[in-house]
PDB file of C-alpha atoms in Angstrom:
ATOM      1  CA  UNK A   1      41.350 -98.660  62.432  1.00  0.00           C
ATOM      2  CA  UNK A   2      37.707 -98.036  63.105  1.00  0.00           C
ATOM      3  CA  UNK A   3      34.635-100.225  62.769  1.00  0.00           C
ATOM      4  CA  UNK A   4      34.017 -99.239  59.134  1.00  0.00           C
ATOM      5  CA  UNK A   5      37.580-100.323  58.252  1.00  0.00           C
ATOM      6  CA  UNK A   6      36.960-103.737  59.811  1.00  0.00           C
ATOM      7  CA  UNK A   7      33.704-104.128  57.880  1.00  0.00           C
ATOM      8  CA  UNK A   8      35.502-103.080  54.686  1.00  0.00           C
ATOM      9  CA  UNK A   9      38.291-105.690  54.822  1.00  0.00           C
ATOM     10  CA  UNK A  10      35.812-108.456  55.659  1.00  0.00           C
ATOM     11  CA  UNK A  11      33.547-107.476  52.786  1.00  0.00           C
ATOM     12  CA  UNK A  12      36.461-107.525  50.345  1.00  0.00           C
ATOM     13  CA  UNK A  13      37.666-110.942  51.541  1.00  0.00           C
ATOM     14  CA  UNK A  14      34.207-112.503  51.648  1.00  0.00           C
ATOM     15  CA  UNK A  15      33.171-111.329  48.161  1.00  0.00           C
ATOM     16  CA  UNK A  16      36.532-111.636  46.393  1.00  0.00           C
ATOM     17  CA  UNK A  17      36.187-108.404  44.448  1.00  0.00           C
ATOM     18  CA  UNK A  18      36.072-104.690  45.155  1.00  0.00           C
ATOM     19  CA  UNK A  19      32.875-104.170  43.152  1.00  0.00           C
ATOM     20  CA  UNK A  20      31.021-106.930  44.994  1.00  0.00           C
ATOM     21  CA  UNK A  21      32.267-105.591  48.322  1.00  0.00           C
ATOM     22  CA  UNK A  22      31.017-102.122  47.348  1.00  0.00           C
ATOM     23  CA  UNK A  23      27.600-103.544  46.509  1.00  0.00           C
ATOM     24  CA  UNK A  24      27.340-105.294  49.910  1.00  0.00           C
ATOM     25  CA  UNK A  25      28.380-102.100  51.711  1.00  0.00           C
ATOM     26  CA  UNK A  26      25.994 -99.984  49.579  1.00  0.00           C
ATOM     27  CA  UNK A  27      28.712 -97.631  48.348  1.00  0.00           C
ATOM     28  CA  UNK A  28      30.224 -96.877  44.938  1.00  0.00           C
ATOM     29  CA  UNK A  29      33.171 -99.097  43.829  1.00  0.00           C
ATOM     30  CA  UNK A  30      35.631 -96.158  43.687  1.00  0.00           C
ATOM     31  CA  UNK A  31      34.893 -95.484  47.369  1.00  0.00           C
ATOM     32  CA  UNK A  32      35.973 -99.017  48.315  1.00  0.00           C
ATOM     33  CA  UNK A  33      39.117 -98.750  46.179  1.00  0.00           C
ATOM     34  CA  UNK A  34      40.054 -95.412  47.738  1.00  0.00           C
ATOM     35  CA  UNK A  35      39.331 -96.480  51.335  1.00  0.00           C
ATOM     36  CA  UNK A  36      41.266 -99.753  50.985  1.00  0.00           C
ATOM     37  CA  UNK A  37      44.282 -97.971  49.514  1.00  0.00           C
ATOM     38  CA  UNK A  38      44.189 -95.401  52.329  1.00  0.00           C
ATOM     39  CA  UNK A  39      43.993 -98.157  54.964  1.00  0.00           C
ATOM     40  CA  UNK A  40      46.943-100.069  53.472  1.00  0.00           C
ATOM     41  CA  UNK A  41      48.976 -96.869  53.331  1.00  0.00           C
ATOM     42  CA  UNK A  42      48.176 -96.086  56.953  1.00  0.00           C
ATOM     43  CA  UNK A  43      49.134 -99.580  58.110  1.00  0.00           C
ATOM     44  CA  UNK A  44      52.170 -99.824  55.850  1.00  0.00           C
ATOM     45  CA  UNK A  45      50.994-103.297  54.795  1.00  0.00           C
ATOM     46  CA  UNK A  46      49.472-104.659  51.625  1.00  0.00           C
ATOM     47  CA  UNK A  47      46.295-106.445  52.736  1.00  0.00           C
ATOM     48  CA  UNK A  48      45.031-107.779  49.375  1.00  0.00           C
ATOM     49  CA  UNK A  49      46.529-108.985  46.112  1.00  0.00           C
ATOM     50  CA  UNK A  50      44.587-107.639  43.130  1.00  0.00           C
ATOM     51  CA  UNK A  51      44.291-109.358  39.772  1.00  0.00           C
ATOM     52  CA  UNK A  52      41.889-108.769  36.938  1.00  0.00           C
ATOM     53  CA  UNK A  53      39.892-111.810  38.026  1.00  0.00           C
ATOM     54  CA  UNK A  54      40.061-111.821  41.809  1.00  0.00           C
ATOM     55  CA  UNK A  55      41.103-109.977  44.976  1.00  0.00           C
ATOM     56  CA  UNK A  56      42.572-112.250  47.677  1.00  0.00           C
ATOM     57  CA  UNK A  57      44.032-111.444  51.112  1.00  0.00           C
ATOM     58  CA  UNK A  58      47.749-111.522  51.816  1.00  0.00           C
ATOM     59  CA  UNK A  59      49.031-113.191  54.983  1.00  0.00           C
ATOM     60  CA  UNK A  60      48.809-109.825  56.708  1.00  0.00           C
ATOM     61  CA  UNK A  61      45.350-109.262  55.286  1.00  0.00           C
ATOM     62  CA  UNK A  62      44.170-112.656  56.530  1.00  0.00           C
ATOM     63  CA  UNK A  63      45.412-111.788  60.027  1.00  0.00           C
ATOM     64  CA  UNK A  64      43.552-108.478  59.928  1.00  0.00           C
ATOM     65  CA  UNK A  65      40.377-110.224  58.754  1.00  0.00           C
ATOM     66  CA  UNK A  66      40.516-112.829  61.516  1.00  0.00           C
ATOM     67  CA  UNK A  67      40.915-110.144  64.173  1.00  0.00           C
ATOM     68  CA  UNK A  68      38.214-108.040  62.504  1.00  0.00           C
ATOM     69  CA  UNK A  69      35.709-110.894  62.903  1.00  0.00           C
ATOM     70  CA  UNK A  70      36.410-111.100  66.635  1.00  0.00           C
ATOM     71  CA  UNK A  71      36.227-107.345  67.139  1.00  0.00           C
ATOM     72  CA  UNK A  72      33.014-106.917  65.152  1.00  0.00           C
ATOM     73  CA  UNK A  73      31.389-109.773  67.078  1.00  0.00           C
ATOM     74  CA  UNK A  74      32.380-107.971  70.265  1.00  0.00           C
ATOM     75  CA  UNK A  75      30.784-104.747  68.997  1.00  0.00           C
ATOM     76  CA  UNK A  76      27.549-106.591  68.210  1.00  0.00           C
ATOM     77  CA  UNK A  77      27.447-108.364  71.560  1.00  0.00           C
ATOM     78  CA  UNK A  78      28.083-105.111  73.413  1.00  0.00           C
ATOM     79  CA  UNK A  79      25.311-103.332  71.543  1.00  0.00           C
ATOM     80  CA  UNK A  80      22.897-106.201  72.183  1.00  0.00           C
ATOM     81  CA  UNK A  81      23.761-106.213  75.881  1.00  0.00           C
ATOM     82  CA  UNK A  82      23.248-102.466  76.190  1.00  0.00           C
ATOM     83  CA  UNK A  83      19.898-102.709  74.411  1.00  0.00           C
ATOM     84  CA  UNK A  84      18.895-105.559  76.698  1.00  0.00           C
ATOM     85  CA  UNK A  85      19.846-103.592  79.806  1.00  0.00           C
ATOM     86  CA  UNK A  86      17.790-100.641  78.641  1.00  0.00           C
ATOM     87  CA  UNK A  87      14.689-102.806  78.300  1.00  0.00           C
ATOM     88  CA  UNK A  88      12.809-104.178  81.283  1.00  0.00           C
ATOM     89  CA  UNK A  89      13.462-107.939  81.620  1.00  0.00           C
ATOM     90  CA  UNK A  90      10.496-110.098  80.660  1.00  0.00           C
ATOM     91  CA  UNK A  91       9.652-113.723  80.033  1.00  0.00           C
ATOM     92  CA  UNK A  92       9.081-117.041  81.784  1.00  0.00           C
ATOM     93  CA  UNK A  93      11.548-118.892  84.013  1.00  0.00           C
ATOM     94  CA  UNK A  94      10.819-122.577  84.714  1.00  0.00           C
ATOM     95  CA  UNK A  95      12.679-124.000  87.709  1.00  0.00           C
ATOM     96  CA  UNK A  96      12.905-127.264  89.641  1.00  0.00           C
ATOM     97  CA  UNK A  97      13.937-127.663  93.278  1.00  0.00           C
ATOM     98  CA  UNK A  98      13.660-130.100  96.154  1.00  0.00           C
ATOM     99  CA  UNK A  99      10.578-129.829  98.356  1.00  0.00           C
ATOM    100  CA  UNK A 100      12.222-128.778 101.617  1.00  0.00           C
ATOM    101  CA  UNK A 101      14.706-126.193 100.399  1.00  0.00           C
ATOM    102  CA  UNK A 102      12.283-124.985  97.747  1.00  0.00           C
ATOM    103  CA  UNK A 103       9.578-124.273 100.294  1.00  0.00           C
ATOM    104  CA  UNK A 104      11.696-122.851 103.126  1.00  0.00           C
ATOM    105  CA  UNK A 105      14.332-120.794 101.307  1.00  0.00           C
ATOM    106  CA  UNK A 106      13.921-120.689  97.545  1.00  0.00           C
ATOM    107  CA  UNK A 107      10.211-119.847  97.486  1.00  0.00           C
ATOM    108  CA  UNK A 108      10.554-116.608  99.496  1.00  0.00           C
ATOM    109  CA  UNK A 109      13.640-115.623  97.476  1.00  0.00           C
ATOM    110  CA  UNK A 110      11.799-116.104  94.168  1.00  0.00           C
ATOM    111  CA  UNK A 111       8.869-114.034  95.417  1.00  0.00           C
ATOM    112  CA  UNK A 112      11.260-111.163  96.196  1.00  0.00           C
ATOM    113  CA  UNK A 113      12.929-111.529  92.796  1.00  0.00           C
ATOM    114  CA  UNK A 114       9.594-111.442  90.971  1.00  0.00           C
ATOM    115  CA  UNK A 115       8.557-108.366  92.943  1.00  0.00           C
ATOM    116  CA  UNK A 116      11.724-106.638  91.768  1.00  0.00           C
ATOM    117  CA  UNK A 117      11.113-107.679  88.128  1.00  0.00           C
ATOM    118  CA  UNK A 118       7.298-107.767  87.771  1.00  0.00           C
ATOM    119  CA  UNK A 119       7.337-108.654  84.055  1.00  0.00           C
ATOM    120  CA  UNK A 120       9.162-111.926  84.717  1.00  0.00           C
ATOM    121  CA  UNK A 121       6.965-114.958  85.423  1.00  0.00           C
ATOM    122  CA  UNK A 122       8.308-117.891  87.446  1.00  0.00           C
ATOM    123  CA  UNK A 123       7.103-121.487  87.527  1.00  0.00           C
ATOM    124  CA  UNK A 124       8.655-123.556  90.336  1.00  0.00           C
ATOM    125  CA  UNK A 125       8.213-127.328  90.387  1.00  0.00           C
ATOM    126  CA  UNK A 126       9.115-129.059  93.648  1.00  0.00           C
ATOM    127  CA  UNK A 127      10.341-132.612  93.238  1.00  0.00           C
ATOM    128  CA  UNK A 128      12.613-135.148  94.918  1.00  0.00           C
ATOM    129  CA  UNK A 129      13.955-136.508  91.619  1.00  0.00           C
ATOM    130  CA  UNK A 130      16.056-134.235  89.440  1.00  0.00           C
ATOM    131  CA  UNK A 131      14.340-133.895  86.013  1.00  0.00           C
ATOM    132  CA  UNK A 132      16.043-134.031  82.652  1.00  0.00           C
ATOM    133  CA  UNK A 133      16.173-130.250  82.532  1.00  0.00           C
ATOM    134  CA  UNK A 134      16.561-129.727  78.794  1.00  0.00           C
ATOM    135  CA  UNK A 135      14.115-132.448  77.730  1.00  0.00           C
ATOM    136  CA  UNK A 136      11.479-131.292  80.237  1.00  0.00           C
ATOM    137  CA  UNK A 137      11.808-127.613  79.331  1.00  0.00           C
ATOM    138  CA  UNK A 138      13.383-126.293  82.544  1.00  0.00           C
ATOM    139  CA  UNK A 139      15.655-123.259  82.550  1.00  0.00           C
ATOM    140  CA  UNK A 140      17.440-124.519  85.638  1.00  0.00           C
ATOM    141  CA  UNK A 141      17.269-126.243  89.003  1.00  0.00           C
ATOM    142  CA  UNK A 142      18.335-125.322  92.518  1.00  0.00           C
ATOM    143  CA  UNK A 143      19.672-128.603  93.833  1.00  0.00           C
ATOM    144  CA  UNK A 144      21.441-129.839  96.946  1.00  0.00           C
ATOM    145  CA  UNK A 145      23.877-132.359  95.529  1.00  0.00           C
ATOM    146  CA  UNK A 146      26.566-132.386  92.881  1.00  0.00           C
ATOM    147  CA  UNK A 147      25.497-134.044  89.656  1.00  0.00           C
ATOM    148  CA  UNK A 148      27.796-136.722  88.296  1.00  0.00           C
ATOM    149  CA  UNK A 149      28.148-138.781  85.140  1.00  0.00           C
ATOM    150  CA  UNK A 150      26.533-137.908  81.817  1.00  0.00           C
ATOM    151  CA  UNK A 151      24.389-135.106  83.211  1.00  0.00           C
ATOM    152  CA  UNK A 152      27.413-133.331  84.716  1.00  0.00           C
ATOM    153  CA  UNK A 153      28.995-133.131  81.258  1.00  0.00           C
ATOM    154  CA  UNK A 154      25.841-131.693  79.681  1.00  0.00           C
ATOM    155  CA  UNK A 155      24.836-129.181  82.349  1.00  0.00           C
ATOM    156  CA  UNK A 156      26.286-126.022  83.831  1.00  0.00           C
ATOM    157  CA  UNK A 157      26.758-126.116  87.604  1.00  0.00           C
ATOM    158  CA  UNK A 158      27.422-123.222  89.967  1.00  0.00           C
ATOM    159  CA  UNK A 159      27.522-123.321  93.749  1.00  0.00           C
ATOM    160  CA  UNK A 160      25.167-120.784  95.309  1.00  0.00           C
ATOM    161  CA  UNK A 161      25.987-121.485  98.966  1.00  0.00           C
ATOM    162  CA  UNK A 162      27.769-123.926 101.225  1.00  0.00           C
ATOM    163  CA  UNK A 163      25.810-126.196 103.521  1.00  0.00           C
ATOM    164  CA  UNK A 164      26.479-129.022 105.975  1.00  0.00           C
ATOM    165  CA  UNK A 165      24.513-131.835 107.500  1.00  0.00           C
ATOM    166  CA  UNK A 166      24.980-131.941 111.265  1.00  0.00           C
ATOM    167  CA  UNK A 167      24.056-134.257 114.126  1.00  0.00           C
ATOM    168  CA  UNK A 168      21.243-132.959 116.329  1.00  0.00           C
ATOM    169  CA  UNK A 169      18.860-134.108 119.033  1.00  0.00           C
ATOM    170  CA  UNK A 170      16.146-132.611 121.217  1.00  0.00           C
ATOM    171  CA  UNK A 171      17.105-131.603 124.786  1.00  0.00           C
ATOM    172  CA  UNK A 172      14.506-134.102 126.004  1.00  0.00           C
ATOM    173  CA  UNK A 173      16.404-136.963 124.337  1.00  0.00           C
ATOM    174  CA  UNK A 174      19.724-135.752 125.767  1.00  0.00           C
ATOM    175  CA  UNK A 175      18.276-135.635 129.299  1.00  0.00           C
ATOM    176  CA  UNK A 176      16.950-139.181 129.004  1.00  0.00           C
ATOM    177  CA  UNK A 177      19.827-140.863 127.146  1.00  0.00           C
ATOM    178  CA  UNK A 178      22.876-138.695 127.711  1.00  0.00           C
ATOM    179  CA  UNK A 179      25.314-137.051 125.301  1.00  0.00           C
ATOM    180  CA  UNK A 180      27.402-139.174 122.909  1.00  0.00           C
ATOM    181  CA  UNK A 181      31.067-138.409 123.543  1.00  0.00           C
ATOM    182  CA  UNK A 182      32.515-140.142 120.480  1.00  0.00           C
ATOM    183  CA  UNK A 183      31.297-141.450 117.140  1.00  0.00           C
ATOM    184  CA  UNK A 184      31.401-144.971 118.527  1.00  0.00           C
ATOM    185  CA  UNK A 185      28.796-143.930 121.097  1.00  0.00           C
ATOM    186  CA  UNK A 186      26.260-143.412 118.292  1.00  0.00           C
ATOM    187  CA  UNK A 187      25.891-147.183 118.024  1.00  0.00           C
ATOM    188  CA  UNK A 188      24.321-147.140 121.495  1.00  0.00           C
ATOM    189  CA  UNK A 189      21.814-144.403 120.644  1.00  0.00           C
ATOM    190  CA  UNK A 190      18.549-144.354 118.709  1.00  0.00           C
ATOM    191  CA  UNK A 191      19.446-142.793 115.376  1.00  0.00           C
ATOM    192  CA  UNK A 192      16.695-141.559 113.079  1.00  0.00           C
ATOM    193  CA  UNK A 193      17.398-142.541 109.486  1.00  0.00           C
ATOM    194  CA  UNK A 194      16.134-140.519 106.516  1.00  0.00           C
ATOM    195  CA  UNK A 195      15.856-142.715 103.418  1.00  0.00           C
ATOM    196  CA  UNK A 196      15.265-139.871 100.986  1.00  0.00           C
ATOM    197  CA  UNK A 197      16.789-138.738  97.697  1.00  0.00           C
ATOM    198  CA  UNK A 198      18.424-142.090  97.090  1.00  0.00           C
ATOM    199  CA  UNK A 199      19.221-142.823  93.464  1.00  0.00           C
ATOM    200  CA  UNK A 200      22.147-145.210  93.723  1.00  0.00           C
ATOM    201  CA  UNK A 201      21.456-148.934  93.768  1.00  0.00           C
ATOM    202  CA  UNK A 202      22.297-150.476  97.122  1.00  0.00           C
ATOM    203  CA  UNK A 203      22.650-147.135  98.861  1.00  0.00           C
ATOM    204  CA  UNK A 204      23.218-147.575 102.617  1.00  0.00           C
ATOM    205  CA  UNK A 205      21.233-144.959 104.495  1.00  0.00           C
ATOM    206  CA  UNK A 206      22.355-146.387 107.837  1.00  0.00           C
ATOM    207  CA  UNK A 207      25.984-145.473 107.155  1.00  0.00           C
ATOM    208  CA  UNK A 208      26.776-141.827 107.893  1.00  0.00           C
ATOM    209  CA  UNK A 209      29.994-140.560 106.232  1.00  0.00           C
ATOM    210  CA  UNK A 210      31.215-137.743 108.474  1.00  0.00           C
ATOM    211  CA  UNK A 211      34.220-135.459 108.526  1.00  0.00           C
ATOM    212  CA  UNK A 212      35.971-133.853 111.447  1.00  0.00           C
ATOM    213  CA  UNK A 213      35.855-130.072 111.065  1.00  0.00           C
ATOM    214  CA  UNK A 214      39.390-129.412 112.250  1.00  0.00           C
ATOM    215  CA  UNK A 215      41.404-131.695 109.974  1.00  0.00           C
ATOM    216  CA  UNK A 216      38.726-133.095 107.615  1.00  0.00           C
ATOM    217  CA  UNK A 217      39.430-136.633 108.813  1.00  0.00           C
ATOM    218  CA  UNK A 218      36.786-138.919 107.263  1.00  0.00           C
ATOM    219  CA  UNK A 219      34.815-141.420 109.324  1.00  0.00           C
ATOM    220  CA  UNK A 220      32.042-143.818 108.353  1.00  0.00           C
ATOM    221  CA  UNK A 221      29.633-144.703 111.145  1.00  0.00           C
ATOM    222  CA  UNK A 222      26.997-147.413 110.955  1.00  0.00           C
ATOM    223  CA  UNK A 223      23.934-146.349 112.933  1.00  0.00           C
ATOM    224  CA  UNK A 224      20.702-148.003 113.938  1.00  0.00           C
ATOM    225  CA  UNK A 225      17.347-147.083 115.405  1.00  0.00           C
ATOM    226  CA  UNK A 226      13.711-148.129 115.481  1.00  0.00           C
ATOM    227  CA  UNK A 227      12.451-145.301 113.263  1.00  0.00           C
ATOM    228  CA  UNK A 228      13.275-144.458 109.642  1.00  0.00           C
ATOM    229  CA  UNK A 229      11.382-142.814 106.795  1.00  0.00           C
ATOM    230  CA  UNK A 230      11.733-141.523 103.249  1.00  0.00           C
ATOM    231  CA  UNK A 231      10.301-138.213 104.535  1.00  0.00           C
ATOM    232  CA  UNK A 232      12.932-135.916 105.954  1.00  0.00           C
ATOM    233  CA  UNK A 233      10.257-133.730 107.503  1.00  0.00           C
ATOM    234  CA  UNK A 234       8.823-136.697 109.393  1.00  0.00           C
ATOM    235  CA  UNK A 235      12.295-137.647 110.663  1.00  0.00           C
ATOM    236  CA  UNK A 236      12.718-134.074 111.847  1.00  0.00           C
ATOM    237  CA  UNK A 237       9.385-134.259 113.682  1.00  0.00           C
ATOM    238  CA  UNK A 238      10.490-137.459 115.437  1.00  0.00           C
ATOM    239  CA  UNK A 239      13.716-135.749 116.442  1.00  0.00           C
ATOM    240  CA  UNK A 240      11.864-132.749 117.842  1.00  0.00           C
ATOM    241  CA  UNK A 241       9.707-135.157 119.851  1.00  0.00           C
ATOM    242  CA  UNK A 242      12.818-136.591 121.507  1.00  0.00           C
ATOM    243  CA  UNK A 243      12.844-139.932 119.706  1.00  0.00           C
ATOM    244  CA  UNK A 244      16.511-139.949 118.674  1.00  0.00           C
ATOM    245  CA  UNK A 245      19.519-138.351 116.957  1.00  0.00           C
ATOM    246  CA  UNK A 246      19.350-137.340 113.311  1.00  0.00           C
ATOM    247  CA  UNK A 247      21.710-136.107 110.591  1.00  0.00           C
ATOM    248  CA  UNK A 248      20.119-133.085 108.932  1.00  0.00           C
ATOM    249  CA  UNK A 249      21.021-130.072 106.787  1.00  0.00           C
ATOM    250  CA  UNK A 250      21.611-126.802 108.604  1.00  0.00           C
ATOM    251  CA  UNK A 251      19.220-124.952 106.299  1.00  0.00           C
ATOM    252  CA  UNK A 252      16.426-127.306 107.389  1.00  0.00           C
ATOM    253  CA  UNK A 253      16.875-126.988 111.161  1.00  0.00           C
ATOM    254  CA  UNK A 254      18.278-123.473 111.580  1.00  0.00           C
ATOM    255  CA  UNK A 255      15.144-122.107 113.347  1.00  0.00           C
ATOM    256  CA  UNK A 256      15.032-125.044 115.762  1.00  0.00           C
ATOM    257  CA  UNK A 257      18.718-124.682 116.601  1.00  0.00           C
ATOM    258  CA  UNK A 258      18.266-120.971 117.208  1.00  0.00           C
ATOM    259  CA  UNK A 259      15.268-121.541 119.504  1.00  0.00           C
ATOM    260  CA  UNK A 260      16.891-124.398 121.410  1.00  0.00           C
ATOM    261  CA  UNK A 261      14.318-126.981 120.301  1.00  0.00           C
ATOM    262  CA  UNK A 262      17.275-128.901 118.878  1.00  0.00           C
ATOM    263  CA  UNK A 263      20.926-128.970 119.942  1.00  0.00           C
ATOM    264  CA  UNK A 264      23.990-130.187 118.100  1.00  0.00           C
ATOM    265  CA  UNK A 265      25.719-133.310 119.318  1.00  0.00           C
ATOM    266  CA  UNK A 266      29.320-134.163 118.428  1.00  0.00           C
ATOM    267  CA  UNK A 267      29.554-130.676 116.856  1.00  0.00           C
ATOM    268  CA  UNK A 268      33.105-131.211 115.593  1.00  0.00           C
ATOM    269  CA  UNK A 269      31.686-133.637 113.008  1.00  0.00           C
ATOM    270  CA  UNK A 270      29.561-132.861 109.967  1.00  0.00           C
ATOM    271  CA  UNK A 271      28.657-134.184 106.538  1.00  0.00           C
ATOM    272  CA  UNK A 272      29.681-131.496 104.009  1.00  0.00           C
ATOM    273  CA  UNK A 273      27.959-132.921 100.946  1.00  0.00           C
ATOM    274  CA  UNK A 274      24.826-130.833 100.632  1.00  0.00           C
ATOM    275  CA  UNK A 275      25.904-127.490  99.139  1.00  0.00           C
ATOM    276  CA  UNK A 276      23.279-125.512  97.229  1.00  0.00           C
ATOM    277  CA  UNK A 277      23.864-125.569  93.454  1.00  0.00           C
ATOM    278  CA  UNK A 278      22.447-123.913  90.367  1.00  0.00           C
ATOM    279  CA  UNK A 279      22.116-126.465  87.556  1.00  0.00           C
ATOM    280  CA  UNK A 280      21.103-125.627  84.006  1.00  0.00           C
ATOM    281  CA  UNK A 281      21.298-127.016  80.474  1.00  0.00           C
ATOM    282  CA  UNK A 282      24.283-125.595  78.611  1.00  0.00           C
ATOM    283  CA  UNK A 283      23.549-122.470  76.581  1.00  0.00           C
ATOM    284  CA  UNK A 284      26.035-120.407  74.630  1.00  0.00           C
ATOM    285  CA  UNK A 285      24.259-117.243  75.806  1.00  0.00           C
ATOM    286  CA  UNK A 286      21.746-117.318  78.677  1.00  0.00           C
ATOM    287  CA  UNK A 287      18.831-114.845  78.584  1.00  0.00           C
ATOM    288  CA  UNK A 288      19.194-111.788  80.735  1.00  0.00           C
ATOM    289  CA  UNK A 289      16.379-112.867  83.062  1.00  0.00           C
ATOM    290  CA  UNK A 290      18.341-116.056  83.901  1.00  0.00           C
ATOM    291  CA  UNK A 291      21.553-114.131  84.567  1.00  0.00           C
ATOM    292  CA  UNK A 292      19.648-111.722  86.804  1.00  0.00           C
ATOM    293  CA  UNK A 293      18.132-114.614  88.761  1.00  0.00           C
ATOM    294  CA  UNK A 294      21.495-116.307  89.327  1.00  0.00           C
ATOM    295  CA  UNK A 295      23.042-113.053  90.556  1.00  0.00           C
ATOM    296  CA  UNK A 296      20.058-112.481  92.838  1.00  0.00           C
ATOM    297  CA  UNK A 297      20.256-115.968  94.362  1.00  0.00           C
ATOM    298  CA  UNK A 298      23.999-115.629  94.898  1.00  0.00           C
ATOM    299  CA  UNK A 299      23.325-112.440  96.866  1.00  0.00           C
ATOM    300  CA  UNK A 300      20.401-113.939  98.794  1.00  0.00           C
ATOM    301  CA  UNK A 301      22.305-117.040  99.872  1.00  0.00           C
ATOM    302  CA  UNK A 302      25.693-115.386 100.303  1.00  0.00           C
ATOM    303  CA  UNK A 303      27.304-116.555 103.506  1.00  0.00           C
ATOM    304  CA  UNK A 304      24.606-119.232 103.985  1.00  0.00           C
ATOM    305  CA  UNK A 305      21.981-117.276 105.997  1.00  0.00           C
ATOM    306  CA  UNK A 306      20.997-120.497 107.820  1.00  0.00           C
ATOM    307  CA  UNK A 307      24.532-120.722 109.242  1.00  0.00           C
ATOM    308  CA  UNK A 308      24.727-117.649 111.437  1.00  0.00           C
ATOM    309  CA  UNK A 309      26.913-117.517 114.537  1.00  0.00           C
ATOM    310  CA  UNK A 310      23.783-117.326 116.686  1.00  0.00           C
ATOM    311  CA  UNK A 311      22.486-120.580 115.226  1.00  0.00           C
ATOM    312  CA  UNK A 312      25.777-122.369 115.643  1.00  0.00           C
ATOM    313  CA  UNK A 313      26.134-121.203 119.248  1.00  0.00           C
ATOM    314  CA  UNK A 314      22.610-122.268 120.185  1.00  0.00           C
ATOM    315  CA  UNK A 315      22.599-125.344 122.404  1.00  0.00           C
ATOM    316  CA  UNK A 316      25.907-126.954 121.446  1.00  0.00           C
ATOM    317  CA  UNK A 317      26.545-130.230 123.293  1.00  0.00           C
ATOM    318  CA  UNK A 318      30.010-131.684 123.044  1.00  0.00           C
TER     319      UNK A 318
END
């Protein structure tokens, strides 16, 4: 069977007569009669029952028609995809992202993507509160936390890269206050608390849920310290100045770890809750420019470039 055979059987079923099917296919009625008879002879199956008033599919004919719909849809989708690939991608992409990751990692990646596809325009909105993507007209968001509840059911989520939050301090702080040997020791240290990105009522920022790398044993540690802020960048500045220990994402402190301005403490523990995700409203068929962007970001963030062996080796304190 070829494509014209599939179109023929669907036309006959949909119109209920050979003459009406011929009219829809823009051929003479005898042509439809002859082609249908030849197809049935080739298949060895009667596909339609003919009466003077109506032509209706047999069980075998109904099966052929159902499969014909799927196959013809596949032909159309393939043709559309090939036409789309031949054309240069164009259009606007509206994105949302958090301030820190958006500025340090996503911004440069989007600039490279736009340079590769100069007819695509990108609008990036940096925010600390995840918008209602569909209602606010966003094509997607690059976000650092899994979405739960009603939004998770309505949106598409795809992990772009893994990320951890780790415990770090400045060498100056370590020289003055020593190295914590166990999680219990953190209670005797000045811990810098970031009160950012909190949406849950009663969220306890002074409780750090950590996991041991080797066996993933969970531990919840209550910490305290004289300094806290809703600005993660300010907390990082305090840490660099030697004012305490902080829990921070690797992507945010990779340069400082590599240079030795910060060192990891209790490096066998981390908080693995801050992977990088692509979030988007559900669409049956995303535009090509969106698919290209997702593939590009997956390549850019493959292997988590902020988590190189050099960074992880830099200044570890056990």
